[in-house]
Amino acid sequence: MAVGNWGRWGDDDERGALNLLTPDVVSAAAASVRTGKVYSLGIPIQASGVPLLDYRGKPMRLTLQDATDDGAYKDFGCHEGTGAHEDVMVFASHTTSHMDALIHVYGDYKHYNGVPYTEMRALSGAARLGIEKVEGFAARAVLLDLPPYFGGSDDWVELGRTITADDLQGCAARQGVEIRAGDVVLIRTGYLQWFWANPGEQGFAQAGIGFDAARWLASKDVVAVGCDNAAVEVIPFDEGDFLGVHKVLLVQHGIYMLEFLNLVAPARDQAYEGLITVAPLKVTGATGSPINPIFVA
Amino acid sequence: MAVGNWGRWGDDDERGALNLLTPDVVSAAAASVRTGKVYSLGIPIQASGVPLLDYRGKPMRLTLQDATDDGAYKDFGCHEGTGAHEDVMVFASHTTSHMDALIHVYGDYKHYNGVPYTEMRALSGAARLGIEKVEGFAARAVLLDLPPYFGGSDDWVELGRTITADDLQGCAARQGVEIRAGDVVLIRTGYLQWFWANPGEQGFAQAGIGFDAARWLASKDVVAVGCDNAAVEVIPFDEGDFLGVHKVLLVQHGIYMLEFLNLVAPARDQAYEGLITVAPLKVTGATGSPINPIFVA
Amino acid sequence: MAVGNWGRWGDDDERGALNLLTPDVVSAAAASVRTGKVYSLGIPIQASGVPLLDYRGKPMRLTLQDATDDGAYKDFGCHEGTGAHEDVMVFASHTTSHMDALIHVYGDYKHYNGVPYTEMRALSGAARLGIEKVEGFAARAVLLDLPPYFGGSDDWVELGRTITADDLQGCAARQGVEIRAGDVVLIRTGYLQWFWANPGEQGFAQAGIGFDAARWLASKDVVAVGCDNAAVEVIPFDEGDFLGVHKVLLVQHGIYMLEFLNLVAPARDQAYEGLITVAPLKVTGATGSPINPIFVA
Amino acid sequence: MAVGNWGRWGDDDERGALNLLTPDVVSAAAASVRTGKVYSLGIPIQASGVPLLDYRGKPMRLTLQDATDDGAYKDFGCHEGTGAHEDVMVFASHTTSHMDALIHVYGDYKHYNGVPYTEMRALSGAARLGIEKVEGFAARAVLLDLPPYFGGSDDWVELGRTITADDLQGCAARQGVEIRAGDVVLIRTGYLQWFWANPGEQGFAQAGIGFDAARWLASKDVVAVGCDNAAVEVIPFDEGDFLGVHKVLLVQHGIYMLEFLNLVAPARDQAYEGLITVAPLKVTGATGSPINPIFVA
């Protein structure tokens, strides 16, 4: 049985929809830059004030070297008053703003392209489909700003609302933008605005896309879908199917998912189109990486 | 006494040379894209096979969730055979390919813009000039490929050789590229090629720029200098002054330093000019971050 | 000016009151064993259900190797079905049940024996007075069970109550035990019972000893004071002096402090006297260590 | 088929041979103390100068709070010059001196008492047989010092030599000590002395016990076997069976294994008998713990 994009770029392919990003597509993406205004879409990595899931632990920044080490290098030609500060970081690969590798989610015990879920090992990590296979990419990005599309007085879509393919098309039409093959589609639900307006109330419910929106995006050959919520997809899950949209996008189609992106600044500027670069850390064998995408409108 | 760029963008400025990146400069950078070919400049983050400094420890990727957790979510509508893999990462902020925050190095007990070295605290991190102030940026990049400029049979510049302002200008002229205000200058010394050709021999000596090259780059108003070695600057240090070039670029001029970038792929393509995006993780209060710059030629 | 025990065991001494533990004292301690019943005084190290201070982060146990690595060693004579599970741990040195090293607290910028507070460095840790100097010890322990002494219906001493020297002596007299030189004094305030009876209410207030109890314990030449609360001392601090009791015991007298010990089991058994062993992890240069003291009554 | 001690202490037992440690046995162990001299058997936890296995990473001690935070608590009644130093630790549960939990090794896909190897999960750890079930214990210890027994000029047993039941009995007879039910048997092979005499030469070969010694120890109903090498058992493995001795002791008999203990100090003193306490950190769900056993001779 044919599954989504499995086999489309070869049976050994580990990059999925990134194969759509030919130099021509990237050149066109660069040409879509209008204002030159730059938006950094990552939210801070810190232990409080940002949405965190308990089981992932709290990010830690620990000091490796500071002023108490002053003088340690004087035998190496270090002048008095010269020194360096450094840190060590501890955090989940899926902490705050992050990107899922194709090894992240499996359905029917299989990942994208039929890779069995046993290709992930505790000690050595992902033998295939790890985040290092992404390398990093540049593409055209289209931002869909849902709260004003749905209207109402809140700056967010009601928690738990399923965003449909019609919603995405309607919003794009209202904004006058078109979704093309090779695009990164950025969907603002306002989740982060809700979170910051309601300190201490983080639950699981969130607005997000459902199955038909996921299938429509896959049919448009997008490369990645970014969102300002925890999972891109609606929670409670569409049809009650845990990680169902992940299975459509990531598993069946090799389309990447970018979560907890802060999209409010370009949305306020009505900067709906531009070049995006996404640069996961190349941690060998990892299942994802924190990211800080750069959007140039 | 006036020091470099101190005060140039206000006494409270914490972003240094990034102030040069106006929308016009960024638009011009985007317009410099020719081929649309994308290069990811980060090297892998892993415990062996990459240059590491002992005192920073070895990067760790640890599994947070894997197939042994299969079935844990079945009460939440999780179908049999569906699951997710995740990890936790532990590494130094200055591990493998990384970017120095302006809080990284101090001279005469002061950082850029006169910020005292006591603004870095063990527990809370950088009160000012932390890596989160960078946010992320896009700029024009120029790549200078030194090994072919110097000639000889090796694919690297002799370890310990000081690269001068004349060398940089000569190399740029040979390549037919011009360095402009707002640029990121990428300098390939071939250090990584030497490292991979000589497994197990990592020492401290490296080719890199000296004082006059650093001052010349500062005079050109570059935004950042990237290199394929550990410190951008030559080691043994120019004039025996420990971190001397860091003090010129980072401390006096607020010019960022990007280290251990893999520049060999664009160099082989003679891709000397293009758009670069640099997206540090926004770890609040950190002194630097691993990066994976995206260079679109 | 003479300060407590400074100089008593030599100007270079780094072990403080542990010097009181001569072989004769230890033999007598072993001879105090009556029933042979063993109590493990450490509370669990885990991310919830135990008292934690935010700034120390949450303890993490991460899997290093599990069933997903099954088969990895088959080329080394590993039979099918044979394997090993391992983990990595991340936690603060002062997490849950722990012991303070003499480098932990300073007053007037000095630690025990006049060691300046600059002997602790971020990168290399404690040059003197680190936890590794403790090595581990065995001593006689006396348990003072305060809640029944104070009476009332609660199984804990009122949060914030200052325990005095008279209280300690009265409680010892009521229990029929004597405090001797070289003893470890274990003080049960019932804090952990209060914590487990009031989930989610952890604050800073706790019953604990004040200045005169600390000075009286020092006058008795005890080796260490253990308690079931966060700091041994009362909070709000006696006389409003932050860490004041730490300065009397740890700094002035080189008397060790053991915190968050679970003393309820021996208290229930009225096991007020016995042998205790305390075995910090010998992490070179650390300021303390989690511990799990063994009390043999 | 009856397997070793499976079922002996009930089908739900998770403590194995620790069940042998009745109060009477412990009282007798305390009564075996002669000199009152205390030995701490743990080796340091640090990144160099101690035997480490690559896949476990290097232990890290990171500073959490130091002099750069001086003044942070002045609003809480903290006097000038008062402060605290703290750290965070990162290390493998089986780093340097450590104890294996019964969940550590499996054979025929089963742990002690028939617990299936799937009881260890990446996210939540050991559902059964985790290190927290040990709690901590006190027992009689007997030290067998093999290098002088075998004779020769080295202070260590030849790397790779299999230590037999006859060797253990001969050594005990020569030393005039007897092994009893409930004992911890400490076997010095001199591995650590070899390691420290040969810096940089750590390999896998080590002297250790083979199958018949393991079975003989099990027949004596010992509680634990401690050794100064990496695995208690000989490497290359007896009969080429990877972790074969672990399967006899840990899996079939629920007898604990203590590794990388420093036994040279009591050996030099001919302190062959005494009380030992072993106090793993109670990390919920962990497969082992660093330890620092206290031996009172």
Coordinates of C-alpha atoms in Angstrom, one line a residue, chain C residues 69-264:
Chain C
D69 CA 20.2 -1.4 22.8
D70 CA 19.6 -5.2 23.1
G71 CA 22.0 -7.0 20.8
A72 CA 24.6 -4.2 20.8
Y73 CA 27.2 -6.5 22.3
K74 CA 26.6 -9.7 20.4
D75 CA 30.0 -9.5 18.7
F76 CA 31.6 -9.6 22.2
G77 CA 30.2 -13.0 23.3
C78 CA 26.9 -11.6 24.5
H79 CA 24.2 -14.2 24.5
E80 CA 20.8 -13.4 23.1
G81 CA 18.7 -12.1 25.9
T82 CA 21.5 -10.7 28.0
G83 CA 21.9 -7.0 28.5
A84 CA 22.3 -4.1 30.9
H85 CA 20.3 -1.0 31.9
E86 CA 22.1 2.2 32.9
D87 CA 21.3 5.8 33.6
V88 CA 22.7 9.3 33.9
M89 CA 21.8 11.5 36.8
V90 CA 21.6 15.3 37.0
F91 CA 21.0 17.0 40.3
A92 CA 22.2 19.7 42.7
S93 CA 24.8 18.8 45.2
H94 CA 22.3 20.0 47.9
T95 CA 19.3 18.2 46.6
T96 CA 16.9 16.3 48.9
S97 CA 18.9 14.6 51.7
H98 CA 22.4 16.2 51.6
M99 CA 25.5 17.2 53.5
D100 CA 27.2 20.6 53.4
A101 CA 30.9 20.6 52.8
L102 CA 32.9 23.2 54.8
I103 CA 33.2 25.2 51.6
H104 CA 29.4 25.6 51.4
V105 CA 28.9 28.8 53.6
Y106 CA 31.0 31.7 54.4
G107 CA 30.7 34.6 56.8
D108 CA 32.8 37.8 56.8
Y109 CA 34.1 36.4 53.5
K110 CA 35.7 33.5 55.3
H111 CA 35.0 29.8 55.6
Y112 CA 36.0 27.5 58.4
N113 CA 39.6 27.9 59.6
G114 CA 39.8 31.3 57.9
V115 CA 39.8 30.0 54.3
P116 CA 38.8 32.9 52.1
Y117 CA 35.6 32.6 50.0
T118 CA 37.7 33.0 46.9
E119 CA 38.9 29.4 47.3
M120 CA 35.8 28.3 45.4
R121 CA 36.1 28.7 41.7
A122 CA 33.4 28.1 39.1
L123 CA 35.5 25.9 36.8
S124 CA 37.7 23.9 39.2
G125 CA 35.5 23.9 42.3
A126 CA 36.8 24.1 45.8
A127 CA 40.5 24.3 46.1
R128 CA 40.1 23.6 49.9
L129 CA 37.3 22.3 52.2
G130 CA 35.6 20.5 49.3
I131 CA 33.3 17.5 50.1
E132 CA 36.0 15.0 49.2
K133 CA 37.9 16.0 52.3
V134 CA 35.2 14.5 54.4
E135 CA 35.8 11.1 52.9
G136 CA 33.0 9.5 55.0
F137 CA 32.7 8.8 58.6
A138 CA 31.1 6.6 61.4
A139 CA 30.0 8.0 64.7
R140 CA 27.5 7.6 67.5
A141 CA 24.2 9.2 66.7
V142 CA 21.6 10.5 69.1
L143 CA 18.1 11.2 67.9
L144 CA 16.0 13.9 69.5
D145 CA 12.3 13.7 68.6
L146 CA 10.9 17.1 69.2
P147 CA 7.2 16.8 68.2
P148 CA 6.3 14.5 71.1
Y149 CA 8.5 16.6 73.4
F150 CA 6.6 19.7 72.6
G151 CA 3.3 17.8 72.7
G152 CA 0.2 18.9 70.9
S153 CA -1.7 16.9 68.3
D154 CA 0.5 17.5 65.2
D155 CA 3.3 15.3 64.3
W156 CA 5.5 18.4 63.6
V157 CA 6.8 21.4 65.4
E158 CA 5.0 24.6 64.4
L159 CA 6.6 26.0 61.3
G160 CA 8.9 28.9 62.2
R161 CA 9.4 27.9 65.9
T162 CA 13.0 28.4 67.2
I163 CA 14.3 25.3 69.0
T164 CA 16.5 26.3 71.9
A165 CA 19.3 24.7 73.8
D166 CA 16.9 24.1 76.7
D167 CA 14.5 22.3 74.3
L168 CA 17.4 20.0 73.1
Q169 CA 18.4 19.2 76.7
G170 CA 14.9 18.8 77.9
C171 CA 14.1 16.4 75.0
A172 CA 17.3 14.4 75.6
A173 CA 16.5 14.1 79.3
R174 CA 12.9 13.0 78.6
Q175 CA 14.3 10.3 76.2
G176 CA 17.0 9.3 78.6
V177 CA 19.9 9.9 76.2
E178 CA 23.1 11.9 76.6
I179 CA 24.9 13.9 74.0
R180 CA 28.7 13.3 74.0
A181 CA 31.7 14.7 72.2
G182 CA 32.0 13.1 68.7
D183 CA 28.2 12.6 68.4
V184 CA 26.0 13.3 65.4
V185 CA 22.8 14.9 66.8
L186 CA 19.7 14.1 64.8
I187 CA 16.9 16.6 65.4
R188 CA 13.4 15.6 64.2
T189 CA 11.1 18.7 63.7
G190 CA 8.5 16.8 61.7
Y191 CA 9.0 19.1 58.8
L192 CA 8.9 16.2 56.3
Q193 CA 5.7 14.9 57.9
W194 CA 4.2 18.4 57.5
F195 CA 5.4 18.5 53.9
W196 CA 3.8 15.2 53.0
A197 CA 0.6 16.1 54.8
N198 CA 0.3 19.4 52.9
P199 CA 1.1 18.7 49.3
G200 CA 1.9 21.7 47.2
E201 CA 2.4 24.0 50.1
Q202 CA 6.2 24.1 50.4
G203 CA 7.2 27.6 51.6
F204 CA 10.3 28.8 53.4
A205 CA 9.1 28.7 57.0
Q206 CA 10.4 25.8 59.1
A207 CA 11.1 25.0 62.7
G208 CA 14.8 24.6 63.4
I209 CA 17.5 25.5 65.9
G210 CA 18.5 29.0 66.8
F211 CA 21.7 30.6 67.9
D212 CA 21.8 29.4 71.5
A213 CA 21.1 25.8 70.5
A214 CA 23.8 26.0 67.9
R215 CA 26.3 27.4 70.4
W216 CA 25.3 24.7 73.0
L217 CA 25.8 21.9 70.4
A218 CA 29.2 23.4 69.5
S219 CA 30.1 23.5 73.2
K220 CA 29.4 19.8 73.4
D221 CA 31.9 19.1 70.6
V222 CA 29.4 17.3 68.3
V223 CA 30.6 16.3 64.9
A224 CA 27.5 17.0 62.9
V225 CA 23.9 18.1 63.2
G226 CA 21.3 16.4 61.1
C227 CA 17.7 17.5 60.7
D228 CA 14.6 16.8 58.6
N229 CA 14.3 20.3 57.3
A230 CA 16.0 22.4 54.6
A231 CA 18.6 24.2 56.7
V232 CA 18.8 22.7 60.2
E233 CA 18.2 26.3 61.4
V234 CA 14.9 28.0 62.0
I235 CA 13.4 30.0 59.1
P236 CA 12.7 33.0 59.4
F237 CA 16.3 33.1 60.5
D238 CA 17.2 33.7 64.2
E239 CA 17.7 37.4 64.8
G240 CA 16.9 37.8 61.0
D241 CA 20.5 36.8 60.3
F242 CA 20.6 34.9 57.0
L243 CA 22.3 31.5 57.4
G244 CA 23.3 32.6 61.0
V245 CA 23.3 29.1 62.4
H246 CA 25.4 27.8 59.5
K247 CA 27.9 30.5 60.4
V248 CA 28.1 29.2 64.0
L249 CA 28.3 25.5 63.2
L250 CA 29.9 25.2 59.8
V251 CA 32.0 28.3 59.6
Q252 CA 33.1 28.9 63.2
H253 CA 33.3 25.3 64.4
G254 CA 33.7 23.1 61.4
I255 CA 30.6 21.1 62.5
Y256 CA 28.8 19.5 59.6
M257 CA 25.2 19.9 58.7
L258 CA 23.0 17.2 57.3
E259 CA 19.6 18.3 55.8
F260 CA 16.3 16.8 54.8
L261 CA 17.0 13.5 56.6
N262 CA 14.0 11.3 57.2
L263 CA 14.0 10.5 60.9
V264 CA 10.5 9.3 61.3

